[in-house]
Amino acid sequence: MEKIFAGKRGGAVFSCPVCGFTKTFDASIYRNKDSRITIKCQCGQQIPVLIEFREHYRKQVNLLGECFLHRTNSILHIRIHDLSLNGLSFSLLRNTSEENSSFQPNDQIALQFYLDNASQDMIERNAIIKNINGAVVGVSFIRAEYDKALGFYLMR
């Protein structure tokens, strides 16, 4: 199923995976409903899509980094799975139950990682753990100030 990302105001862009036709539409009517719909493209194809409402686009990545957990004063090596201007999700490289259970919602952490762009920009952020889903930890940056390097990276 294709994913379409809708912004705060509900604006979304559909791009047909068959013919490449692109159309902007208002997805706000699906905000509080089941957002799995089928879009019929002008080429005749019917494409099932899932509309996700997010403040910022979340890019799928495969980056390595470090996480400093303030509560336990421990440094852990992580793999980042997705990234946006205001947060990310990661899992531990060595996933032992002891290390994974050391995370708790609302823990404050410091993150450091390098982007896989040409300039290998280093990103450092303080974050709060928002959720833990199995081995995957979701965090929100404490101060999501605009970072030019990160912004350009997410657009490419």
CSV table of N, CA and C in Angstrom, one decimal:
chain,number,residue,atom,x,y,z
A,1,MET,N,0.9,-1.2,0.0
A,1,MET,CA,0.0,0.0,0.0
A,1,MET,C,0.9,1.2,0.0
A,2,GLU,N,0.6,2.2,-0.9
A,2,GLU,CA,1.4,3.4,-1.0
A,2,GLU,C,1.0,4.3,0.2
A,3,LYS,N,2.0,5.1,0.7
A,3,LYS,CA,1.7,6.0,1.7
A,3,LYS,C,1.7,7.4,1.2
A,4,ILE,N,0.8,8.3,1.6
A,4,ILE,CA,0.7,9.7,1.2
A,4,ILE,C,0.8,10.4,2.5
A,5,PHE,N,1.7,11.4,2.6
A,5,PHE,CA,1.8,12.2,3.8
A,5,PHE,C,1.1,13.5,3.6
A,6,ALA,N,0.2,13.8,4.6
A,6,ALA,CA,-0.6,15.1,4.6
A,6,ALA,C,0.0,16.0,5.7
A,7,GLY,N,0.1,17.3,5.4
A,7,GLY,CA,0.6,18.2,6.3
A,7,GLY,C,-0.5,18.6,7.4
A,8,LYS,N,-0.1,19.6,8.2
A,8,LYS,CA,-1.0,20.1,9.2
A,8,LYS,C,-2.4,20.6,8.7
A,9,ARG,N,-2.3,21.2,7.6
A,9,ARG,CA,-3.6,21.8,7.0
A,9,ARG,C,-4.3,20.8,6.1
A,10,GLY,N,-3.7,19.6,5.9
A,10,GLY,CA,-4.4,18.5,5.2
A,10,GLY,C,-4.0,18.4,3.7
A,11,GLY,N,-3.1,19.2,3.3
A,11,GLY,CA,-2.6,19.2,1.9
A,11,GLY,C,-1.8,17.9,1.7
A,12,ALA,N,-2.1,17.2,0.6
A,12,ALA,CA,-1.4,15.9,0.3
A,12,ALA,C,-1.1,15.9,-1.2
A,13,VAL,N,-0.1,15.1,-1.6
A,13,VAL,CA,0.2,14.9,-3.0
A,13,VAL,C,0.2,13.4,-3.4
A,14,PHE,N,-0.6,13.1,-4.4
A,14,PHE,CA,-0.7,11.7,-4.9
A,14,PHE,C,0.2,11.7,-6.1
A,15,SER,N,1.1,10.7,-6.2
A,15,SER,CA,1.9,10.4,-7.4
A,15,SER,C,1.6,9.0,-7.8
A,16,CYS,N,1.1,8.8,-9.0
A,16,CYS,CA,0.8,7.4,-9.5
A,16,CYS,C,2.1,6.6,-9.7
A,17,PRO,N,2.2,5.5,-9.1
A,17,PRO,CA,3.4,4.7,-9.3
A,17,PRO,C,3.4,4.0,-10.7
A,18,VAL,N,2.3,4.0,-11.4
A,18,VAL,CA,2.2,3.4,-12.7
A,18,VAL,C,2.6,4.4,-13.8
A,19,CYS,N,2.0,5.6,-13.9
A,19,CYS,CA,2.2,6.5,-15.0
A,19,CYS,C,3.0,7.8,-14.5
A,20,GLY,N,3.1,8.0,-13.2
A,20,GLY,CA,3.8,9.2,-12.8
A,20,GLY,C,3.0,10.4,-12.6
A,21,PHE,N,1.7,10.4,-13.0
A,21,PHE,CA,0.8,11.5,-12.8
A,21,PHE,C,0.8,12.0,-11.4
A,22,THR,N,0.8,13.3,-11.1
A,22,THR,CA,0.9,13.9,-9.8
A,22,THR,C,-0.3,14.8,-9.6
A,23,LYS,N,-1.0,14.7,-8.5
A,23,LYS,CA,-2.1,15.6,-8.2
A,23,LYS,C,-2.1,16.0,-6.7
A,24,THR,N,-2.3,17.3,-6.4
A,24,THR,CA,-2.4,17.8,-5.0
A,24,THR,C,-3.9,17.8,-4.7
A,25,PHE,N,-4.2,17.3,-3.4
A,25,PHE,CA,-5.6,17.3,-3.0
A,25,PHE,C,-5.7,17.6,-1.5
A,26,ASP,N,-6.9,17.9,-1.1
A,26,ASP,CA,-7.1,18.2,0.4
A,26,ASP,C,-7.5,16.9,1.0
A,27,ALA,N,-6.7,16.4,1.9
A,27,ALA,CA,-7.0,15.1,2.6
A,27,ALA,C,-7.5,15.3,4.0
A,28,SER,N,-7.8,16.6,4.3
A,28,SER,CA,-8.3,16.8,5.7
A,28,SER,C,-9.6,16.1,6.1
A,29,ILE,N,-10.4,15.7,5.1
A,29,ILE,CA,-11.6,15.0,5.4
A,29,ILE,C,-11.4,13.6,6.0
A,30,TYR,N,-10.1,13.1,5.8
A,30,TYR,CA,-9.8,11.8,6.3
A,30,TYR,C,-9.0,11.8,7.6
A,31,ARG,N,-8.9,13.0,8.2
A,31,ARG,CA,-8.0,13.2,9.4
A,31,ARG,C,-8.5,12.3,10.5
A,32,ASN,N,-9.8,12.3,10.8
A,32,ASN,CA,-10.3,11.5,12.0
A,32,ASN,C,-11.1,10.3,11.6
A,33,LYS,N,-10.8,9.8,10.4
A,33,LYS,CA,-11.4,8.6,9.9
A,33,LYS,C,-10.4,7.6,9.5
A,34,ASP,N,-10.8,6.4,9.0
A,34,ASP,CA,-9.9,5.5,8.5
A,34,ASP,C,-9.3,6.1,7.2
A,35,SER,N,-8.0,6.3,7.2
A,35,SER,CA,-7.4,7.0,6.1
A,35,SER,C,-6.8,6.1,5.0
A,36,ARG,N,-7.3,4.9,5.0
A,36,ARG,CA,-7.0,3.9,3.9
A,36,ARG,C,-8.1,4.1,2.8
A,37,ILE,N,-7.6,4.6,1.6
A,37,ILE,CA,-8.6,4.9,0.5
A,37,ILE,C,-8.0,4.4,-0.8
A,38,THR,N,-8.8,4.3,-1.8
A,38,THR,CA,-8.3,4.0,-3.1
A,38,THR,C,-8.5,5.2,-4.0
A,39,ILE,N,-7.4,5.5,-4.7
A,39,ILE,CA,-7.5,6.7,-5.6
A,39,ILE,C,-7.4,6.1,-7.1
A,40,LYS,N,-8.4,6.6,-7.9
A,40,LYS,CA,-8.4,6.2,-9.3
A,40,LYS,C,-7.6,7.3,-10.1
A,41,CYS,N,-6.5,6.8,-10.7
A,41,CYS,CA,-5.7,7.7,-11.5
A,41,CYS,C,-6.3,8.0,-12.9
A,42,GLN,N,-5.8,9.0,-13.5
A,42,GLN,CA,-6.3,9.3,-14.9
A,42,GLN,C,-5.9,8.2,-15.9
A,43,CYS,N,-4.9,7.4,-15.5
A,43,CYS,CA,-4.4,6.3,-16.4
A,43,CYS,C,-5.4,5.1,-16.3
A,44,GLY,N,-6.3,5.2,-15.3
A,44,GLY,CA,-7.2,4.1,-15.1
A,44,GLY,C,-6.9,3.1,-14.0
A,45,GLN,N,-5.7,3.2,-13.4
A,45,GLN,CA,-5.3,2.4,-12.3
A,45,GLN,C,-5.9,2.8,-11.0
A,46,GLN,N,-6.3,1.8,-10.2
A,46,GLN,CA,-6.8,2.1,-8.9
A,46,GLN,C,-5.8,1.8,-7.9
A,47,ILE,N,-5.3,2.8,-7.1
A,47,ILE,CA,-4.2,2.7,-6.3
A,47,ILE,C,-4.6,2.8,-4.8
A,48,PRO,N,-4.5,1.7,-4.0
A,48,PRO,CA,-4.8,1.8,-2.6
A,48,PRO,C,-3.7,2.6,-1.9
A,49,VAL,N,-4.1,3.6,-1.0
A,49,VAL,CA,-3.2,4.4,-0.3
A,49,VAL,C,-3.6,4.6,1.1
A,50,LEU,N,-2.6,4.9,1.9
A,50,LEU,CA,-2.8,5.2,3.3
A,50,LEU,C,-2.3,6.6,3.6
A,51,ILE,N,-3.2,7.5,4.1
A,51,ILE,CA,-2.9,8.9,4.3
A,51,ILE,C,-2.4,9.0,5.7
A,52,GLU,N,-1.2,9.5,5.9
A,52,GLU,CA,-0.6,9.8,7.2
A,52,GLU,C,-0.6,11.3,7.5
A,53,PHE,N,-1.1,11.7,8.6
A,53,PHE,CA,-1.1,13.1,9.0
A,53,PHE,C,0.1,13.3,9.9
A,54,ARG,N,1.0,14.2,9.5
A,54,ARG,CA,2.2,14.5,10.3
A,54,ARG,C,2.5,15.9,10.2
A,55,GLU,N,3.1,16.5,11.3
A,55,GLU,CA,3.5,17.9,11.2
A,55,GLU,C,4.7,18.0,10.3
A,56,HIS,N,5.6,17.0,10.3
A,56,HIS,CA,6.8,17.0,9.4
A,56,HIS,C,6.9,15.7,8.7
A,57,TYR,N,7.4,15.7,7.5
A,57,TYR,CA,7.6,14.5,6.7
A,57,TYR,C,8.7,13.6,7.5
A,58,ARG,N,8.4,12.3,7.5
A,58,ARG,CA,9.4,11.4,8.2
A,58,ARG,C,10.0,10.5,7.1
A,59,LYS,N,11.3,10.6,7.0
A,59,LYS,CA,12.1,9.9,5.9
A,59,LYS,C,12.6,8.6,6.5
A,60,GLN,N,12.5,7.5,5.7
A,60,GLN,CA,13.1,6.2,6.1
A,60,GLN,C,14.6,6.3,5.9
A,61,VAL,N,15.4,5.9,6.9
A,61,VAL,CA,16.8,6.0,6.8
A,61,VAL,C,17.4,4.7,7.4
A,62,ASN,N,18.7,4.6,7.2
A,62,ASN,CA,19.5,3.5,7.9
A,62,ASN,C,20.8,4.2,8.3
A,63,LEU,N,20.8,4.9,9.5
A,63,LEU,CA,22.0,5.6,9.9
A,63,LEU,C,22.4,5.0,11.3
A,64,LEU,N,23.7,5.1,11.5
A,64,LEU,CA,24.2,4.7,12.8
A,64,LEU,C,24.5,5.9,13.7
A,65,GLY,N,24.4,5.7,15.0
A,65,GLY,CA,24.6,6.9,15.9
A,65,GLY,C,24.8,6.4,17.3
A,66,GLU,N,24.9,7.4,18.2
A,66,GLU,CA,25.0,7.1,19.6
A,66,GLU,C,23.9,7.8,20.4
A,67,CYS,N,23.5,7.2,21.5
A,67,CYS,CA,22.5,7.7,22.4
A,67,CYS,C,23.1,7.7,23.8
A,68,PHE,N,23.0,8.9,24.4
A,68,PHE,CA,23.5,9.0,25.8
A,68,PHE,C,22.2,9.1,26.7
A,69,LEU,N,22.0,8.1,27.5
A,69,LEU,CA,20.8,8.0,28.4
A,69,LEU,C,21.2,8.7,29.7
A,70,HIS,N,20.7,9.9,30.0
A,70,HIS,CA,21.0,10.6,31.1
A,70,HIS,C,20.8,9.9,32.5
A,71,ARG,N,19.6,9.2,32.5
A,71,ARG,CA,19.2,8.6,33.8
A,71,ARG,C,20.2,7.5,34.3
A,72,THR,N,20.9,6.8,33.3
A,72,THR,CA,21.8,5.8,33.7
A,72,THR,C,23.2,6.1,33.3
A,73,ASN,N,23.5,7.3,32.8
A,73,ASN,CA,24.8,7.7,32.3
A,73,ASN,C,25.5,6.7,31.4
A,74,SER,N,24.7,6.1,30.5
A,74,SER,CA,25.2,5.1,29.6
A,74,SER,C,25.2,5.6,28.1
A,75,ILE,N,26.2,5.2,27.4
A,75,ILE,CA,26.2,5.5,26.0
A,75,ILE,C,25.9,4.2,25.2
A,76,LEU,N,24.9,4.2,24.3
A,76,LEU,CA,24.4,3.1,23.6
A,76,LEU,C,24.6,3.4,22.1
A,77,HIS,N,24.9,2.3,21.3
A,77,HIS,CA,25.0,2.5,19.9
A,77,HIS,C,23.7,2.1,19.3
A,78,ILE,N,23.3,3.0,18.3
A,78,ILE,CA,21.9,2.8,17.8
A,78,ILE,C,21.9,2.8,16.3
A,79,ARG,N,20.8,2.3,15.7
A,79,ARG,CA,20.5,2.3,14.3
A,79,ARG,C,19.2,3.2,14.1
A,80,ILE,N,19.3,4.2,13.4
A,80,ILE,CA,18.1,5.1,13.2
A,80,ILE,C,17.3,4.6,12.0
A,81,HIS,N,16.0,4.5,12.2
A,81,HIS,CA,15.2,3.9,11.1
A,81,HIS,C,14.4,5.0,10.3
A,82,ASP,N,14.0,6.0,11.0
A,82,ASP,CA,13.3,7.1,10.3
A,82,ASP,C,13.6,8.4,11.0
A,83,LEU,N,13.5,9.5,10.3
A,83,LEU,CA,14.0,10.8,10.8
A,83,LEU,C,13.1,11.9,10.2
A,84,SER,N,12.8,12.9,11.1
A,84,SER,CA,12.0,14.1,10.6
A,84,SER,C,12.7,15.3,11.3
A,85,LEU,N,12.1,16.5,11.0
A,85,LEU,CA,12.7,17.7,11.6
A,85,LEU,C,12.4,17.7,13.1
A,86,ASN,N,11.4,17.0,13.6
A,86,ASN,CA,11.2,17.0,15.1
A,86,ASN,C,11.3,15.7,15.8
A,87,GLY,N,11.9,14.7,15.2
A,87,GLY,CA,12.0,13.4,15.9
A,87,GLY,C,12.6,12.3,15.0
A,88,LEU,N,12.7,11.1,15.6
A,88,LEU,CA,13.2,10.0,14.9
A,88,LEU,C,12.8,8.7,15.7
A,89,SER,N,13.1,7.6,15.0
A,89,SER,CA,12.9,6.3,15.7
A,89,SER,C,14.2,5.5,15.5
A,90,PHE,N,14.6,4.7,16.6
A,90,PHE,CA,15.8,4.0,16.5
A,90,PHE,C,15.6,2.6,17.3
A,91,SER,N,16.6,1.8,17.1
A,91,SER,CA,16.8,0.6,17.9
A,91,SER,C,18.2,0.4,18.2
A,92,LEU,N,18.5,-0.3,19.3
A,92,LEU,CA,19.9,-0.6,19.7
A,92,LEU,C,20.6,-1.5,18.7
A,93,LEU,N,21.9,-1.3,18.5
A,93,LEU,CA,22.6,-2.2,17.7
A,93,LEU,C,22.8,-3.5,18.3
A,94,ARG,N,23.1,-3.6,19.6
A,94,ARG,CA,23.1,-4.8,20.4
A,94,ARG,C,21.9,-4.8,21.2
A,95,ASN,N,20.9,-5.6,20.7
A,95,ASN,CA,19.6,-5.5,21.4
A,95,ASN,C,19.5,-6.6,22.5
A,96,THR,N,19.9,-6.3,23.7
A,96,THR,CA,19.7,-7.2,24.8
A,96,THR,C,18.5,-6.7,25.6
A,97,SER,N,17.8,-7.6,26.2
A,97,SER,CA,16.6,-7.2,26.9
A,97,SER,C,17.0,-6.2,28.1
A,98,GLU,N,18.2,-6.4,28.6
A,98,GLU,CA,18.6,-5.5,29.7
A,98,GLU,C,18.8,-4.1,29.3
A,99,GLU,N,19.5,-3.9,28.1
A,99,GLU,CA,19.7,-2.6,27.6
A,99,GLU,C,18.4,-2.0,27.1
A,100,ASN,N,17.6,-2.7,26.4
A,100,ASN,CA,16.3,-2.2,25.9
A,100,ASN,C,15.4,-1.8,27.0
A,101,SER,N,15.4,-2.5,28.1
A,101,SER,CA,14.5,-2.2,29.2
A,101,SER,C,15.0,-1.0,30.0
A,102,SER,N,16.2,-0.5,29.7
A,102,SER,CA,16.7,0.7,30.4
A,102,SER,C,16.0,1.9,30.0
A,103,PHE,N,15.3,1.9,28.8
A,103,PHE,CA,14.5,3.0,28.3
A,103,PHE,C,13.2,3.1,28.9
A,104,GLN,N,12.7,4.3,29.2
A,104,GLN,CA,11.4,4.5,29.8
A,104,GLN,C,10.8,5.8,29.1
A,105,PRO,N,9.5,5.8,28.8
A,105,PRO,CA,8.9,7.0,28.3
A,105,PRO,C,9.2,8.2,29.2
A,106,ASN,N,9.5,9.3,28.5
A,106,ASN,CA,9.9,10.6,29.2
A,106,ASN,C,11.3,10.7,29.6
A,107,ASP,N,12.1,9.6,29.3
A,107,ASP,CA,13.6,9.7,29.6
A,107,ASP,C,14.1,10.8,28.6
A,108,GLN,N,15.1,11.5,29.2
A,108,GLN,CA,15.8,12.5,28.3
A,108,GLN,C,17.1,11.8,27.8
A,109,ILE,N,17.4,12.0,26.5
A,109,ILE,CA,18.6,11.4,25.9
A,109,ILE,C,19.3,12.5,25.1
A,110,ALA,N,20.5,12.2,24.8
A,110,ALA,CA,21.3,13.0,23.8
A,110,ALA,C,21.7,12.1,22.7
A,111,LEU,N,21.4,12.6,21.5
A,111,LEU,CA,21.7,11.8,20.3
A,111,LEU,C,22.8,12.4,19.4
A,112,GLN,N,23.6,11.6,18.8
A,112,GLN,CA,24.6,12.1,17.9
A,112,GLN,C,24.7,11.1,16.7
A,113,PHE,N,24.6,11.6,15.5
A,113,PHE,CA,24.7,10.8,14.3
A,113,PHE,C,25.1,11.6,13.1
A,114,TYR,N,25.6,10.9,12.1
A,114,TYR,CA,26.0,11.6,10.9
A,114,TYR,C,25.1,11.2,9.8
A,115,LEU,N,24.7,12.2,9.0
A,115,LEU,CA,23.9,12.0,7.8
A,115,LEU,C,24.7,11.3,6.7
A,116,ASP,N,24.0,10.5,5.9
A,116,ASP,CA,24.7,9.9,4.8
A,116,ASP,C,24.7,10.7,3.5
A,117,ASN,N,24.9,12.0,3.6
A,117,ASN,CA,25.0,12.9,2.5
A,117,ASN,C,26.4,13.1,2.1
A,118,ALA,N,26.7,13.9,1.1
A,118,ALA,CA,28.1,14.1,0.6
A,118,ALA,C,28.9,14.7,1.7
A,119,SER,N,28.4,15.7,2.5
A,119,SER,CA,29.2,16.4,3.5
A,119,SER,C,29.2,15.7,4.8
A,120,GLN,N,28.5,14.5,5.0
A,120,GLN,CA,28.5,13.7,6.2
A,120,GLN,C,28.2,14.6,7.4
A,121,ASP,N,27.2,15.5,7.3
A,121,ASP,CA,26.8,16.4,8.4
A,121,ASP,C,26.6,15.7,9.7
A,122,MET,N,27.2,16.2,10.8
A,122,MET,CA,26.9,15.6,12.1
A,122,MET,C,25.7,16.3,12.7
A,123,ILE,N,24.8,15.5,13.3
A,123,ILE,CA,23.6,16.1,13.9
A,123,ILE,C,23.6,15.7,15.4
A,124,GLU,N,23.4,16.7,16.3
A,124,GLU,CA,23.4,16.4,17.7
A,124,GLU,C,22.0,17.0,18.2
A,125,ARG,N,21.3,16.2,18.9
A,125,ARG,CA,20.0,16.6,19.4
A,125,ARG,C,19.8,16.1,20.8
A,126,ASN,N,19.1,16.8,21.6
A,126,ASN,CA,18.5,16.3,22.9
A,126,ASN,C,17.1,15.9,22.6
A,127,ALA,N,16.7,14.9,23.2
A,127,ALA,CA,15.3,14.3,22.9
A,127,ALA,C,14.7,13.7,24.1
A,128,ILE,N,13.4,13.5,24.0
A,128,ILE,CA,12.6,12.8,25.0
A,128,ILE,C,12.0,11.6,24.4
A,129,ILE,N,12.1,10.5,25.1
A,129,ILE,CA,11.5,9.2,24.6
A,129,ILE,C,10.0,9.3,24.7
A,130,LYS,N,9.3,9.2,23.6
A,130,LYS,CA,7.8,9.3,23.5
A,130,LYS,C,7.2,7.9,23.6
A,131,ASN,N,7.8,6.9,22.9
A,131,ASN,CA,7.1,5.6,22.9
A,131,ASN,C,8.2,4.5,22.7
A,132,ILE,N,7.9,3.3,23.1
A,132,ILE,CA,8.7,2.2,23.0
A,132,ILE,C,7.8,1.0,22.4
A,133,ASN,N,8.1,0.6,21.2
A,133,ASN,CA,7.3,-0.5,20.6
A,133,ASN,C,8.2,-1.6,20.3
A,134,GLY,N,8.3,-2.6,21.2
A,134,GLY,CA,9.2,-3.7,21.0
A,134,GLY,C,10.7,-3.2,21.2
A,135,ALA,N,11.4,-3.4,20.1
A,135,ALA,CA,12.8,-2.9,20.1
A,135,ALA,C,13.0,-1.5,19.5
A,136,VAL,N,11.9,-0.9,19.1
A,136,VAL,CA,12.0,0.4,18.4
A,136,VAL,C,11.6,1.5,19.4
A,137,VAL,N,12.4,2.5,19.5
A,137,VAL,CA,12.2,3.6,20.4
A,137,VAL,C,11.9,4.9,19.6
A,138,GLY,N,10.8,5.6,19.9
A,138,GLY,CA,10.4,6.8,19.2
A,138,GLY,C,10.7,8.0,20.1
A,139,VAL,N,11.4,9.0,19.5
A,139,VAL,CA,11.7,10.2,20.3
A,139,VAL,C,11.3,11.5,19.6
A,140,SER,N,11.1,12.5,20.4
A,140,SER,CA,10.8,13.8,19.9
A,140,SER,C,11.9,14.7,20.4
A,141,PHE,N,12.5,15.5,19.4
A,141,PHE,CA,13.5,16.5,19.8
A,141,PHE,C,13.0,17.5,20.7
A,142,ILE,N,13.8,17.9,21.7
A,142,ILE,CA,13.4,18.8,22.8
A,142,ILE,C,13.2,20.2,22.2
A,143,ARG,N,14.2,20.7,21.5
A,143,ARG,CA,14.0,22.0,20.7
A,143,ARG,C,14.2,21.6,19.3
A,144,ALA,N,13.2,21.6,18.5
A,144,ALA,CA,13.3,21.2,17.1
A,144,ALA,C,13.5,22.5,16.3
A,145,GLU,N,14.6,23.2,16.6
A,145,GLU,CA,15.0,24.3,15.8
A,145,GLU,C,15.3,23.9,14.4
A,146,TYR,N,15.1,24.8,13.4
A,146,TYR,CA,15.4,24.4,12.1
A,146,TYR,C,16.9,24.3,11.8
A,147,ASP,N,17.2,23.2,11.2
A,147,ASP,CA,18.6,22.9,10.9
A,147,ASP,C,18.7,22.7,9.4
A,148,LYS,N,19.5,23.7,8.8
A,148,LYS,CA,19.5,23.7,7.3
A,148,LYS,C,20.0,22.4,6.8
A,149,ALA,N,21.0,21.8,7.3
A,149,ALA,CA,21.6,20.5,6.8
A,149,ALA,C,20.5,19.4,6.9
A,150,LEU,N,19.8,19.3,8.0
A,150,LEU,CA,18.8,18.3,8.2
A,150,LEU,C,17.6,18.6,7.2
A,151,GLY,N,17.2,19.8,7.1
A,151,GLY,CA,16.1,20.2,6.2
A,151,GLY,C,16.4,19.8,4.8
A,152,PHE,N,17.6,20.1,4.3
A,152,PHE,CA,18.0,19.8,2.9
A,152,PHE,C,18.1,18.2,2.7
A,153,TYR,N,18.6,17.6,3.8
A,153,TYR,CA,18.7,16.1,3.7
A,153,TYR,C,17.3,15.5,3.6
A,154,LEU,N,16.4,16.0,4.3
A,154,LEU,CA,15.0,15.4,4.3
A,154,LEU,C,14.3,15.7,3.0
A,155,MET,N,14.7,16.7,2.3
A,155,MET,CA,14.1,17.0,1.0
A,155,MET,C,14.6,16.2,-0.2
A,156,ARG,N,15.8,15.6,0.0
A,156,ARG,CA,16.4,14.8,-1.1
A,156,ARG,C,15.9,13.4,-1.1
